[in-house]
PDB file of C-alpha atoms in Angstrom:
ATOM      1  CA  MET A  28     -15.222  30.033  52.254  1.00 48.00           C
ATOM      2  CA  THR A  29     -13.211  33.039  53.459  1.00 49.00           C
ATOM      3  CA  TYR A  30     -10.890  32.644  50.488  1.00 47.00           C
ATOM      4  CA  LEU A  31     -13.802  32.679  48.014  1.00 43.00           C
ATOM      5  CA  LEU A  32     -15.278  35.752  49.679  1.00 43.00           C
ATOM      6  CA  SER A  33     -11.988  37.651  49.481  1.00 49.00           C
ATOM      7  CA  VAL A  34     -11.578  36.672  45.794  1.00 43.00           C
ATOM      8  CA  PHE A  35     -15.113  37.899  45.066  1.00 47.00           C
ATOM      9  CA  VAL A  36     -14.571  41.211  46.900  1.00 47.00           C
ATOM     10  CA  THR A  37     -11.217  41.763  45.183  1.00 47.00           C
ATOM     11  CA  ALA A  38     -12.679  40.959  41.752  1.00 47.00           C
ATOM     12  CA  SER A  39     -15.644  43.263  42.282  1.00 48.00           C
ATOM     13  CA  LEU A  40     -13.317  46.119  43.234  1.00 49.00           C
ATOM     14  CA  LEU A  41     -11.245  45.569  40.103  1.00 52.00           C
ATOM     15  CA  PHE A  42     -14.285  45.593  37.823  1.00 52.00           C
ATOM     16  CA  THR A  43     -16.309  48.406  39.345  1.00 52.00           C
ATOM     17  CA  PRO A  44     -17.805  50.261  36.386  1.00 57.00           C
ATOM     18  CA  THR A  45     -17.185  53.978  36.122  1.00 61.00           C
ATOM     19  CA  LYS A  46     -20.185  56.238  36.394  1.00 78.00           C
ATOM     20  CA  SER A  47     -21.241  57.653  33.076  1.00 86.00           C
ATOM     21  CA  SER A  48     -23.148  60.842  32.483  1.00 95.00           C
ATOM     22  CA  LYS A  49     -25.884  62.239  30.279  1.00 97.00           C
ATOM     23  CA  LEU A  50     -25.153  64.845  27.615  1.00 98.00           C
ATOM     24  CA  GLU A  51     -28.130  66.996  26.633  1.00 98.00           C
ATOM     25  CA  ILE A  52     -27.849  68.934  23.374  1.00 98.00           C
ATOM     26  CA  ASN A  53     -30.069  71.889  22.493  1.00 98.00           C
ATOM     27  CA  ILE A  54     -29.813  73.402  18.987  1.00 98.00           C
ATOM     28  CA  VAL A  55     -31.349  76.869  18.516  1.00 97.00           C
ATOM     29  CA  GLY A  56     -31.399  79.519  15.792  1.00 94.00           C
ATOM     30  CA  LEU A  57     -32.938  77.396  13.057  1.00 97.00           C
ATOM     31  CA  GLU A  58     -34.592  79.363  10.275  1.00 94.00           C
ATOM     32  CA  SER A  59     -37.295  76.756   9.570  1.00 96.00           C
ATOM     33  CA  ASN A  60     -38.765  73.469  10.754  1.00 97.00           C
ATOM     34  CA  SER A  61     -37.765  71.725   7.495  1.00 96.00           C
ATOM     35  CA  GLY A  62     -35.367  68.808   7.392  1.00 96.00           C
ATOM     36  CA  LYS A  63     -33.291  67.501  10.293  1.00 97.00           C
ATOM     37  CA  VAL A  64     -30.360  68.643  12.385  1.00 98.00           C
ATOM     38  CA  LEU A  65     -27.307  66.429  12.003  1.00 98.00           C
ATOM     39  CA  VAL A  66     -25.033  66.372  15.045  1.00 98.00           C
ATOM     40  CA  LEU A  67     -21.537  64.917  15.292  1.00 98.00           C
ATOM     41  CA  VAL A  68     -20.011  64.447  18.745  1.00 98.00           C
ATOM     42  CA  PHE A  69     -16.235  63.995  18.763  1.00 98.00           C
ATOM     43  CA  ASN A  70     -14.055  62.774  21.627  1.00 98.00           C
ATOM     44  CA  GLU A  71     -10.791  63.679  19.887  1.00 98.00           C
ATOM     45  CA  SER A  72      -9.596  66.212  17.326  1.00 98.00           C
ATOM     46  CA  THR A  73      -9.155  63.666  14.531  1.00 97.00           C
ATOM     47  CA  GLY A  74     -11.864  64.270  11.939  1.00 97.00           C
ATOM     48  CA  PHE A  75     -13.426  67.269  13.664  1.00 98.00           C
ATOM     49  CA  PRO A  76     -15.701  68.893  12.585  1.00 96.00           C
ATOM     50  CA  GLU A  77     -17.149  66.949   9.670  1.00 93.00           C
ATOM     51  CA  ASP A  78     -15.719  63.435   9.274  1.00 96.00           C
ATOM     52  CA  ASP A  79     -18.621  61.336  10.523  1.00 94.00           C
ATOM     53  CA  SER A  80     -16.502  58.174  10.363  1.00 97.00           C
ATOM     54  CA  LYS A  81     -14.262  59.624  13.124  1.00 97.00           C
ATOM     55  CA  ALA A  82     -17.104  60.920  15.333  1.00 98.00           C
ATOM     56  CA  TYR A  83     -17.833  59.336  18.700  1.00 98.00           C
ATOM     57  CA  LYS A  84     -21.599  59.647  18.078  1.00 98.00           C
ATOM     58  CA  PHE A  85     -23.916  60.744  15.287  1.00 97.00           C
ATOM     59  CA  LEU A  86     -27.382  62.091  16.067  1.00 98.00           C
ATOM     60  CA  GLU A  87     -30.170  62.992  13.653  1.00 97.00           C
ATOM     61  CA  LEU A  88     -32.552  65.325  15.465  1.00 98.00           C
ATOM     62  CA  SER A  89     -36.113  66.281  14.595  1.00 97.00           C
ATOM     63  CA  ILE A  90     -37.036  69.949  14.582  1.00 97.00           C
ATOM     64  CA  SER A  91     -39.932  71.512  16.448  1.00 97.00           C
ATOM     65  CA  ASN A  92     -40.546  75.248  16.862  1.00 97.00           C
ATOM     66  CA  LYS A  93     -37.210  75.967  15.140  1.00 97.00           C
ATOM     67  CA  THR A  94     -35.354  74.041  17.863  1.00 98.00           C
ATOM     68  CA  ALA A  95     -33.831  70.564  17.972  1.00 98.00           C
ATOM     69  CA  LYS A  96     -33.041  68.589  21.117  1.00 98.00           C
ATOM     70  CA  GLY A  97     -31.273  65.333  21.736  1.00 98.00           C
ATOM     71  CA  SER A  98     -29.249  63.508  24.327  1.00 98.00           C
ATOM     72  CA  ILE A  99     -26.661  60.829  24.806  1.00 97.00           C
ATOM     73  CA  THR A 100     -27.033  58.717  27.903  1.00 95.00           C
ATOM     74  CA  ASP A 101     -24.133  56.757  29.354  1.00 94.00           C
ATOM     75  CA  ILE A 102     -21.455  59.052  27.919  1.00 97.00           C
ATOM     76  CA  PRO A 103     -18.075  58.456  29.589  1.00 97.00           C
ATOM     77  CA  ALA A 104     -16.231  61.269  31.323  1.00 97.00           C
ATOM     78  CA  GLY A 105     -13.916  63.062  28.922  1.00 97.00           C
ATOM     79  CA  THR A 106     -13.394  65.942  26.537  1.00 98.00           C
ATOM     80  CA  TYR A 107     -15.794  66.389  23.622  1.00 98.00           C
ATOM     81  CA  ALA A 108     -16.661  68.836  20.830  1.00 98.00           C
ATOM     82  CA  ILE A 109     -19.826  69.044  18.737  1.00 98.00           C
ATOM     83  CA  SER A 110     -20.621  70.175  15.212  1.00 98.00           C
ATOM     84  CA  ALA A 111     -24.206  70.612  14.017  1.00 98.00           C
ATOM     85  CA  LEU A 112     -25.789  71.158  10.610  1.00 97.00           C
ATOM     86  CA  HIS A 113     -29.360  72.098   9.721  1.00 97.00           C
ATOM     87  CA  ASP A 114     -29.848  69.735   6.780  1.00 97.00           C
ATOM     88  CA  GLU A 115     -32.919  71.505   5.377  1.00 94.00           C
ATOM     89  CA  ASP A 116     -33.087  69.499   2.157  1.00 92.00           C
ATOM     90  CA  GLY A 117     -32.406  66.136   3.828  1.00 90.00           C
ATOM     91  CA  ASP A 118     -29.535  65.114   1.556  1.00 91.00           C
ATOM     92  CA  GLY A 119     -27.156  64.421   4.475  1.00 90.00           C
ATOM     93  CA  LYS A 120     -24.561  66.923   3.224  1.00 88.00           C
ATOM     94  CA  MET A 121     -23.737  70.557   3.804  1.00 88.00           C
ATOM     95  CA  LYS A 122     -24.741  72.657   0.822  1.00 88.00           C
ATOM     96  CA  LYS A 123     -22.153  75.234  -0.253  1.00 86.00           C
ATOM     97  CA  ASN A 124     -22.188  78.088  -2.744  1.00 87.00           C
ATOM     98  CA  GLY A 125     -19.750  78.519  -5.654  1.00 87.00           C
ATOM     99  CA  VAL A 126     -16.927  79.781  -3.444  1.00 84.00           C
ATOM    100  CA  GLY A 127     -17.380  77.036  -0.849  1.00 79.00           C
ATOM    101  CA  PHE A 128     -19.277  78.997   1.811  1.00 80.00           C
ATOM    102  CA  PRO A 129     -22.043  76.978   3.530  1.00 85.00           C
ATOM    103  CA  THR A 130     -25.602  77.874   2.523  1.00 89.00           C
ATOM    104  CA  GLU A 131     -27.223  75.751   5.262  1.00 92.00           C
ATOM    105  CA  SER A 132     -27.019  76.778   8.920  1.00 95.00           C
ATOM    106  CA  PHE A 133     -24.322  75.207  11.084  1.00 96.00           C
ATOM    107  CA  GLY A 134     -22.786  75.610  14.515  1.00 97.00           C
ATOM    108  CA  PHE A 135     -20.350  74.279  17.076  1.00 98.00           C
ATOM    109  CA  SER A 136     -20.206  73.726  20.800  1.00 98.00           C
ATOM    110  CA  ASN A 137     -19.071  76.856  22.685  1.00 98.00           C
ATOM    111  CA  ASP A 138     -20.439  78.952  19.771  1.00 97.00           C
ATOM    112  CA  PRO A 139     -16.956  80.141  18.661  1.00 97.00           C
ATOM    113  CA  SER A 140     -16.612  82.991  16.197  1.00 91.00           C
ATOM    114  CA  ILE A 141     -15.995  81.748  12.679  1.00 88.00           C
ATOM    115  CA  LEU A 142     -13.833  83.677  10.246  1.00 82.00           C
ATOM    116  CA  PHE A 143     -12.474  81.825   7.225  1.00 82.00           C
ATOM    117  CA  SER A 144     -12.477  78.207   8.337  1.00 87.00           C
ATOM    118  CA  ALA A 145     -14.022  75.834  10.824  1.00 92.00           C
ATOM    119  CA  PRO A 146     -12.887  76.271  14.432  1.00 96.00           C
ATOM    120  CA  SER A 147     -10.522  73.804  16.064  1.00 97.00           C
ATOM    121  CA  PHE A 148     -11.537  70.942  18.342  1.00 98.00           C
ATOM    122  CA  GLU A 149      -9.876  72.812  21.198  1.00 98.00           C
ATOM    123  CA  LYS A 150     -12.022  75.946  20.700  1.00 98.00           C
ATOM    124  CA  CYS A 151     -15.173  73.846  20.691  1.00 98.00           C
ATOM    125  CA  SER A 152     -14.229  71.376  23.415  1.00 98.00           C
ATOM    126  CA  PHE A 153     -15.932  70.936  26.772  1.00 98.00           C
ATOM    127  CA  THR A 154     -15.607  68.449  29.603  1.00 98.00           C
ATOM    128  CA  VAL A 155     -18.094  65.841  30.721  1.00 98.00           C
ATOM    129  CA  LYS A 156     -17.503  64.887  34.339  1.00 97.00           C
ATOM    130  CA  GLU A 157     -18.178  61.437  35.740  1.00 96.00           C
ATOM    131  CA  GLY A 158     -21.724  61.081  37.026  1.00 94.00           C
ATOM    132  CA  THR A 159     -22.624  64.730  36.277  1.00 95.00           C
ATOM    133  CA  PRO A 160     -25.136  65.622  33.541  1.00 97.00           C
ATOM    134  CA  LYS A 161     -23.925  68.188  30.997  1.00 98.00           C
ATOM    135  CA  GLN A 162     -26.069  70.549  28.915  1.00 98.00           C
ATOM    136  CA  ILE A 163     -24.788  72.115  25.708  1.00 98.00           C
ATOM    137  CA  SER A 164     -26.635  74.747  23.691  1.00 98.00           C
ATOM    138  CA  ILE A 165     -25.551  75.565  20.141  1.00 98.00           C
ATOM    139  CA  LYS A 166     -26.805  78.563  18.163  1.00 97.00           C
ATOM    140  CA  LEU A 167     -26.691  77.925  14.442  1.00 96.00           C
ATOM    141  CA  LYS A 168     -25.255  80.570  12.104  1.00 92.00           C
TER     142      LYS A 168
END
């Protein structure tokens, strides 16, 4: 009996799940209530900011009062970066003008300044700590 108890205690210590967290995302600066806000959450630089096949999570958020809110529960501790797009026409793609500049609003975590190209994962990254909720607000441009 003592042997079985020690095996059970040892096994339970080996398989203790890590505490996850909740990530709350608030998107502001929308120009209208039309369409949806598409959010990509990345946990590595590969594919950032727009390759949805490389994203950790994809969220499609409804808009109310020119704001969109969403959350991810049970997100593991780690480093993340977010890109967001106000998909006003609902086609699932970023509309661009003739020279390739976006015509729909977009933004990134940490609200970095944007010059001639999308910011890096590193500029947009933030840390989610184990068991600690994290709130991110992104202002679309």
